[in-house]
């Protein structure tokens, strides 16, 4: 019996900014066993993968309607260039406001802002919408001086707004 291990080829694998150490200041959630929960988990695993996201894996997951709006190449390129530099993420919160729509809070290490990843599925279970936005901290909020009721704050513009 021979047991061998495998490691990622350093010339192909991404250089992880913190040697791949997961954040320890939050607990990881378990995704629900729903179509959008399982798809959200798959997307998070793709983002956190050892290698850059492969567009070939996405063609069978994305609806034709979404690919008309944004080609799979562009979608995957955006995830690779804008989310992966802060990995690894911990899925620290998950909500399903609708049966075909889920929001996952992705928490990186303490040096980066958390991100809310939004995923909506069509009636066939394919991704029909996918976007993300930085979660604003108290430091990113400003007091609204335009006459909003007292106690309410107006948030400063963030990613995707």
C-alpha positions as a printed Julia matrix, in Angstrom:
161×3 Matrix{Float64}:
   0.0    0.0     0.0
   1.41   3.35   -1.04
   0.04   6.66    0.15
   1.05   9.82   -1.61
   0.17  13.41   -0.97
  -0.31  16.11   -3.5
   0.4   19.75   -3.31
  -0.52  22.57   -5.62
   2.03  23.42   -8.26
   3.51  26.73   -7.03
   3.68  28.02  -10.59
  -0.08  27.48  -11.08
  -1.58  27.98   -7.63
  -2.39  31.48   -6.44
  -0.15  33.07   -3.87
  -2.38  33.41   -0.84
  -1.9   36.77    0.91
  -1.79  35.26    4.4
  -0.61  31.74    3.58
  -4.22  30.6     3.53
  -5.0   31.13    7.21
  -8.74  31.43    7.73
 -10.08  34.29    9.84
 -10.43  33.32   13.49
 -12.57  36.24   14.72
 -15.82  34.76   13.3
 -17.48  31.35   13.2
 -18.33  29.64    9.93
 -22.0   28.95    9.26
 -23.54  25.88    7.67
 -25.49  26.55    4.49
 -29.09  25.28    4.36
 -29.93  22.35    2.1
 -31.87  24.49   -0.35
 -31.1   25.1    -4.01
 -29.86  28.65   -3.41
 -28.05  27.62   -0.21
 -26.17  24.87   -2.02
 -25.35  27.19   -4.94
 -24.13  29.86   -2.52
 -21.88  27.31   -0.83
 -20.48  26.25   -4.22
 -19.71  29.87   -5.16
 -17.94  30.47   -1.82
 -15.88  27.31   -2.36
 -14.97  28.55   -5.85
 -13.86  31.92   -4.49
 -11.81  30.29   -1.71
 -10.24  27.66   -3.96
  -6.48  27.1    -4.14
  -6.42  28.02   -7.82
  -8.03  30.91   -9.67
 -11.68  30.33  -10.57
 -12.0   28.39  -13.82
 -14.66  29.79  -16.15
 -15.33  26.31  -17.56
 -16.86  25.3   -14.23
 -19.35  28.17  -14.42
 -21.0   27.66  -17.81
 -23.32  24.96  -16.44
 -24.2   27.06  -13.36
 -25.15  30.4   -14.96
 -28.44  31.12  -16.72
 -28.53  32.27  -20.37
 -30.22  35.5   -19.2
 -27.27  36.34  -16.96
 -24.72  35.52  -19.64
 -26.51  37.95  -21.97
 -25.95  40.7   -19.37
 -22.41  39.72  -18.39
 -20.36  37.03  -20.13
 -19.08  34.2   -17.92
 -15.5   35.29  -18.73
 -16.19  38.76  -17.28
 -18.05  37.42  -14.25
 -15.26  35.0   -13.36
 -12.6   37.61  -14.13
 -14.24  40.05  -11.72
 -14.45  37.44   -8.94
 -10.8   36.49   -9.5
  -9.5   40.05   -9.55
 -11.7   41.69   -6.92
 -12.63  39.05   -4.34
  -9.85  36.48   -4.41
  -7.07  38.91   -3.33
  -8.67  39.03    0.16
  -9.19  35.29    0.61
  -9.71  33.12    2.49
 -13.2   34.14    3.46
 -15.39  32.6     6.13
 -19.11  32.41    5.39
 -20.12  34.05    8.67
 -23.82  34.72    8.0
 -26.46  33.6     5.54
 -30.02  34.74    4.87
 -32.66  33.63    2.37
 -35.09  36.53    2.0
 -36.8   34.55   -0.78
 -36.71  30.88   -1.77
 -34.58  31.67   -4.84
 -32.4   34.41   -3.33
 -29.6   34.16   -0.77
 -27.16  36.59    0.8
 -23.89  35.28    2.26
 -21.68  37.41    4.48
 -18.07  36.68    3.53
 -15.66  37.7     6.26
 -11.95  37.97    5.45
  -9.16  38.66    7.92
  -9.25  41.78   10.08
  -7.46  43.93    7.48
 -10.34  43.84    4.96
 -14.04  44.66    4.98
 -16.63  41.85    4.93
 -18.57  41.39    1.69
 -22.21  40.44    1.17
 -22.51  38.04   -1.76
 -25.99  38.04   -3.35
 -27.14  35.1    -5.47
 -30.49  34.64   -7.17
 -31.56  31.52   -9.04
 -34.0   31.16  -11.91
 -36.76  28.53  -12.01
 -34.29  25.92  -13.34
 -31.82  26.44  -10.48
 -29.22  28.39  -12.48
 -27.65  31.64  -11.28
 -29.7   34.49  -12.74
 -28.1   37.26  -10.68
 -24.88  37.5    -8.74
 -23.4   40.59   -7.15
 -21.51  41.6    -4.05
 -21.05  44.7    -1.97
 -18.72  45.68    0.84
 -20.31  45.74    4.26
 -19.88  49.2     5.64
 -18.43  49.62    9.09
 -19.2   52.35   11.6
 -16.18  54.24   10.23
 -17.85  54.35    6.8
 -21.07  55.94    7.99
 -21.75  59.64    8.07
 -24.48  61.53    9.82
 -27.25  62.62    7.46
 -27.76  66.36    7.63
 -30.47  66.43    4.97
 -33.37  66.16    7.38
 -33.56  62.41    7.99
 -35.26  61.45   11.27
 -32.96  61.66   14.29
 -30.98  58.5    15.0
 -30.82  57.38   11.37
 -27.55  57.48    9.5
 -26.78  57.85    5.86
 -24.06  55.5     4.64
 -21.19  56.63    2.51
 -21.1   55.22   -1.02
 -19.44  51.81   -1.22
 -18.55  49.1    -3.67
 -21.31  48.4    -6.16
 -23.36  51.46   -5.32
